[in-house]
Coordinates of C-alpha atoms (C1' of nucleotides) in Angstrom, one line a residue:
Chain A
M14 CA 0.0 0.0 0.0
T15 CA 1.5 3.3 -1.1
P16 CA 0.6 6.6 0.5
S17 CA -1.7 7.4 -2.3
D18 CA -3.7 4.3 -1.6
F19 CA -4.3 5.6 1.9
H20 CA -7.6 7.3 2.5
E21 CA -8.7 8.5 5.8
S22 CA -12.3 7.6 4.8
D23 CA -11.3 4.0 5.4
F24 CA -11.2 4.7 9.1
E25 CA -13.8 3.1 11.3
P26 CA -16.7 5.3 12.2
D27 CA -15.7 7.5 15.2
L28 CA -18.5 9.1 17.1
S29 CA -16.6 12.1 18.3
I30 CA -15.2 12.9 14.9
I31 CA -18.6 12.5 13.4
N32 CA -20.1 14.8 15.9
N33 CA -17.4 17.4 15.1
A34 CA -18.4 17.2 11.5
L35 CA -22.1 17.4 12.3
S36 CA -21.5 20.6 14.4
V37 CA -20.1 22.2 11.3
I38 CA -22.9 21.0 9.0
C39 CA -26.0 20.6 11.0
G40 CA -28.6 23.2 12.0
K41 CA -31.1 24.3 9.5
W42 CA -28.9 27.0 8.0
R43 CA -25.3 26.3 9.0
L44 CA -24.1 24.5 5.8
Y45 CA -26.1 26.9 3.6
I46 CA -24.4 29.9 5.3
I47 CA -21.0 28.4 4.6
L48 CA -21.8 27.7 1.0
V49 CA -23.3 31.1 0.3
L50 CA -20.3 32.8 1.8
G51 CA -17.8 30.6 -0.1
E52 CA -14.5 32.3 -0.7
Q53 CA -16.0 35.8 -0.4
T54 CA -15.5 38.2 2.4
L55 CA -18.8 39.7 3.4
R56 CA -20.2 42.2 5.9
Y57 CA -22.8 41.1 8.3
T58 CA -25.6 43.0 6.6
K59 CA -24.6 41.7 3.1
L60 CA -24.7 38.2 4.5
S61 CA -28.1 38.6 5.9
E62 CA -29.4 40.0 2.6
L63 CA -28.0 36.9 0.9
L64 CA -29.8 34.7 3.4
P65 CA -33.4 35.8 3.4
G66 CA -35.5 33.9 5.8
V67 CA -32.8 33.5 8.4
S68 CA -33.8 35.6 11.5
E69 CA -31.3 37.9 13.1
K70 CA -31.0 35.8 16.2
V71 CA -30.3 32.6 14.3
L72 CA -27.8 34.2 11.9
A73 CA -25.9 35.8 14.7
G74 CA -25.9 32.5 16.6
E75 CA -24.8 30.5 13.7
L76 CA -22.0 32.9 12.8
K77 CA -20.8 32.9 16.4
A78 CA -20.8 29.1 16.5
L79 CA -18.9 28.8 13.1
V80 CA -16.3 31.3 14.4
A81 CA -15.9 29.3 17.6
L82 CA -15.5 26.1 15.6
G83 CA -12.7 27.7 13.5
V84 CA -14.7 27.5 10.2
M85 CA -15.1 31.3 9.9
K86 CA -13.3 34.3 11.1
R87 CA -14.8 37.6 12.1
V88 CA -12.9 40.8 11.6
L89 CA -14.0 43.9 13.4
Y90 CA -12.9 47.3 12.1
A91 CA -12.7 50.1 14.6
E92 CA -14.7 52.5 12.6
I93 CA -17.8 54.4 13.2
P94 CA -20.3 53.2 12.2
S95 CA -18.8 49.8 13.0
R96 CA -17.9 47.4 10.3
V97 CA -17.6 43.6 10.6
E98 CA -16.5 41.3 7.9
Y99 CA -16.8 37.5 7.8
A100 CA -14.8 35.0 5.8
L101 CA -13.9 31.4 5.9
T102 CA -10.7 30.5 7.7
E103 CA -8.0 28.6 5.9
K104 CA -9.4 25.4 7.4
G105 CA -12.8 26.5 6.2
I106 CA -11.6 27.0 2.7
F107 CA -9.8 23.7 2.8
A108 CA -13.0 22.0 3.7
L109 CA -15.1 23.8 1.2
P110 CA -14.9 21.3 -1.7
Q111 CA -16.0 18.5 0.7
L112 CA -18.8 20.7 2.0
R113 CA -20.0 21.5 -1.5
Q114 CA -20.0 17.8 -2.3
I115 CA -22.6 17.2 0.4
Q116 CA -25.1 18.8 -2.0
Q117 CA -24.5 15.8 -4.3
I118 CA -25.8 13.6 -1.6
G119 CA -28.9 15.7 -1.5
Q120 CA -29.4 15.4 -5.3
L121 CA -29.2 11.6 -5.0
F122 CA -32.1 11.5 -2.5
T123 CA -34.9 13.6 -4.1
Chain B
M14 CA -15.6 22.4 -21.2
T15 CA -15.6 18.7 -21.4
P16 CA -17.9 16.4 -19.4
S17 CA -14.9 15.6 -17.1
D18 CA -14.6 19.3 -16.3
F19 CA -18.1 19.3 -15.1
H20 CA -18.6 19.0 -11.4
E21 CA -22.0 19.3 -9.8
S22 CA -20.2 20.8 -6.8
D23 CA -19.9 24.0 -8.8
F24 CA -23.6 24.5 -8.6
E25 CA -24.9 27.4 -6.6
P26 CA -26.1 26.5 -3.1
D27 CA -29.6 25.2 -3.3
L28 CA -31.5 25.1 -0.1
S29 CA -33.9 22.3 -0.9
I30 CA -31.1 20.0 -2.1
I31 CA -29.0 20.9 1.0
N32 CA -32.0 20.1 3.2
N33 CA -32.3 16.7 1.5
A34 CA -28.7 16.0 2.3
L35 CA -29.1 17.2 5.8
S36 CA -32.1 14.9 6.3
V37 CA -29.8 12.0 5.5
I38 CA -27.0 13.1 7.7
C39 CA -28.3 15.1 10.6
G40 CA -29.7 13.9 13.8
K41 CA -27.4 12.8 16.6
W42 CA -27.1 9.2 15.3
R43 CA -28.2 9.1 11.7
L44 CA -24.8 9.3 10.0
Y45 CA -23.2 7.1 12.6
I46 CA -25.9 4.4 11.9
I47 CA -25.2 4.5 8.2
L48 CA -21.4 4.3 8.6
V49 CA -21.6 1.4 11.1
L50 CA -23.9 -0.5 8.8
G51 CA -21.8 0.1 5.8
E52 CA -22.1 -2.6 3.2
Q53 CA -23.3 -5.2 5.7
T54 CA -26.7 -6.7 6.1
L55 CA -27.6 -6.7 9.7
R56 CA -30.6 -7.7 11.8
Y57 CA -32.2 -5.2 14.1
T58 CA -30.8 -6.6 17.3
K59 CA -27.3 -6.8 15.9
L60 CA -27.5 -3.2 14.8
S61 CA -28.6 -2.1 18.2
E62 CA -25.7 -4.1 19.8
L63 CA -23.3 -2.2 17.5
L64 CA -24.9 1.1 18.5
P65 CA -24.8 1.2 22.3
G66 CA -26.2 4.3 23.7
V67 CA -29.0 4.6 21.1
S68 CA -32.3 4.0 22.7
E69 CA -34.8 1.7 21.1
K70 CA -37.2 4.5 20.3
V71 CA -34.5 6.6 18.5
L72 CA -33.0 3.6 16.6
A73 CA -36.4 2.5 15.4
G74 CA -37.2 6.1 14.4
E75 CA -34.0 6.7 12.6
L76 CA -34.2 3.4 10.7
K77 CA -37.7 4.2 9.6
A78 CA -36.6 7.6 8.4
L79 CA -33.7 6.2 6.5
V80 CA -35.9 3.7 4.8
A81 CA -38.4 6.4 3.9
L82 CA -35.5 8.5 2.4
G83 CA -34.4 5.6 0.3
V84 CA -31.0 5.2 2.0
M85 CA -31.8 1.9 3.6
K86 CA -34.0 -1.1 2.9
R87 CA -35.8 -3.2 5.4
V88 CA -36.5 -6.8 4.6
L89 CA -39.0 -8.7 6.7
Y90 CA -38.8 -12.5 6.7
A91 CA -42.1 -14.3 7.4
E92 CA -40.6 -16.5 10.1
I93 CA -41.4 -17.1 13.7
P94 CA -39.8 -15.6 15.6
S95 CA -39.7 -12.7 13.1
R96 CA -36.5 -11.7 11.4
V97 CA -35.8 -8.3 9.9
E98 CA -32.7 -7.3 8.1
Y99 CA -31.4 -3.9 7.2
A100 CA -29.0 -2.9 4.5
L101 CA -28.2 0.1 2.4
T102 CA -30.0 0.5 -0.9
E103 CA -28.0 0.9 -4.1
K104 CA -28.3 4.7 -3.7
G105 CA -27.1 4.4 -0.1
I106 CA -24.0 2.4 -1.2
F107 CA -23.4 4.8 -3.9
A108 CA -23.4 7.7 -1.4
L109 CA -21.3 5.8 1.1
P110 CA -17.9 7.1 0.0
Q111 CA -19.2 10.7 0.2
L112 CA -20.7 10.0 3.6
R113 CA -17.5 8.5 4.9
Q114 CA -15.6 11.6 3.7
I115 CA -17.7 13.7 6.1
Q116 CA -15.6 12.3 8.8
Q117 CA -12.6 14.1 7.3
I118 CA -14.4 17.4 7.9
G119 CA -14.7 16.4 11.5
Q120 CA -11.0 15.6 11.8
L121 CA -10.2 19.0 10.5
F122 CA -12.1 20.8 13.2
T123 CA -10.9 19.2 16.4
Chain C
dC1 C1' -24.2 48.8 11.6
dA2 C1' -24.2 44.7 13.9
dG3 C1' -25.9 42.6 16.7
dT4 C1' -28.9 41.3 21.9
dA5 C1' -32.9 40.3 24.7
dT6 C1' -37.1 38.0 25.3
dC7 C1' -40.7 35.0 24.6
dC8 C1' -42.6 31.0 22.6
dG9 C1' -44.1 26.8 20.1
dA10 C1' -42.3 22.8 17.9
dC11 C1' -39.2 19.3 17.6
dT12 C1' -35.3 15.9 19.4
dG13 C1' -33.6 12.7 22.1
dG14 C1' -33.6 9.8 26.3
dA15 C1' -35.7 6.5 29.9
dT16 C1' -38.8 3.1 30.7
dA17 C1' -42.5 0.0 30.2
dC18 C1' -45.1 -2.7 27.2
dT19 C1' -46.6 -5.8 22.8
dG20 C1' -47.8 -8.8 18.2
Chain D
dC1 C1' -37.5 -10.6 17.9
dA2 C1' -38.4 -6.2 16.6
dG3 C1' -40.2 -3.0 17.7
dT4 C1' -44.5 0.8 20.1
dA5 C1' -46.3 3.8 23.6
dT6 C1' -45.8 7.2 26.9
dC7 C1' -43.7 10.8 29.3
dC8 C1' -40.4 14.3 29.9
dA9 C1' -36.5 17.7 29.7
dG10 C1' -33.8 20.2 26.7
dT11 C1' -32.8 22.4 22.5
dC12 C1' -33.9 24.7 18.0
dG13 C1' -35.6 28.0 15.3
dG14 C1' -38.8 32.0 14.5
dA15 C1' -40.9 36.8 15.6
dT16 C1' -40.3 41.0 17.5
dA17 C1' -38.4 44.7 20.0
dC18 C1' -34.4 46.9 21.5
dT19 C1' -29.1 48.7 21.9
dG20 C1' -23.8 50.3 22.0

DNA sequence: CAGTATCCGACTGGATACTG
DNA sequence: CAGTATCCAGTCGGATACTG
């Protein structure tokens, strides 16, 4: 077996790792927020315009959670009026192709 | 652009497709159940032994949901005592590599 | 502008006891 | 054997009003 034959996906199911993944993905809007953001850097208000139907409370909560998980970063500019920009972290961008592929699973089960 | 350049993952985020995928994945045990089953065919009792910590109610409910989604099939044998076997459908097996890769996302965010 | 605070109904998951 | 039925606590998401 060469290194290129090695796939981490051959690992046994691990509940804590799965739960980490689920915390990035699950929640009614979490994955959608990540995919809509993509590689852009967007201000809070712009994000909420791109995500109609997501209430303020939920959007703020999801963003906070995604920042805490290390998926997104939040940059606050000390201006008046205040400006906050959101973007994926390096890890988030690294995971983006995988996250996009999750949509393929959805297409399979329609 | 040739067919091999075409990736469905380049699609714009689509909420209803994402929600289909989430219904396969989300729930505290749903993905774990799929990955533990894998390509095996298992009886209900064997499954519940492999999934300690999942209550009867939840396991039965998750299995029912996964069958309804077309991820799993349930085969009832008209024997006494009754025997029921669960296995992934063709679609489920087709999606299995993608589903396993979700664990990689989890490993990234530890 | 970029969030909080509050209230609320609906849904999730767990424990336990029971059944065709 | 393979589930149901019941109850219950906790969480999730939505609506709305308010704030540094």
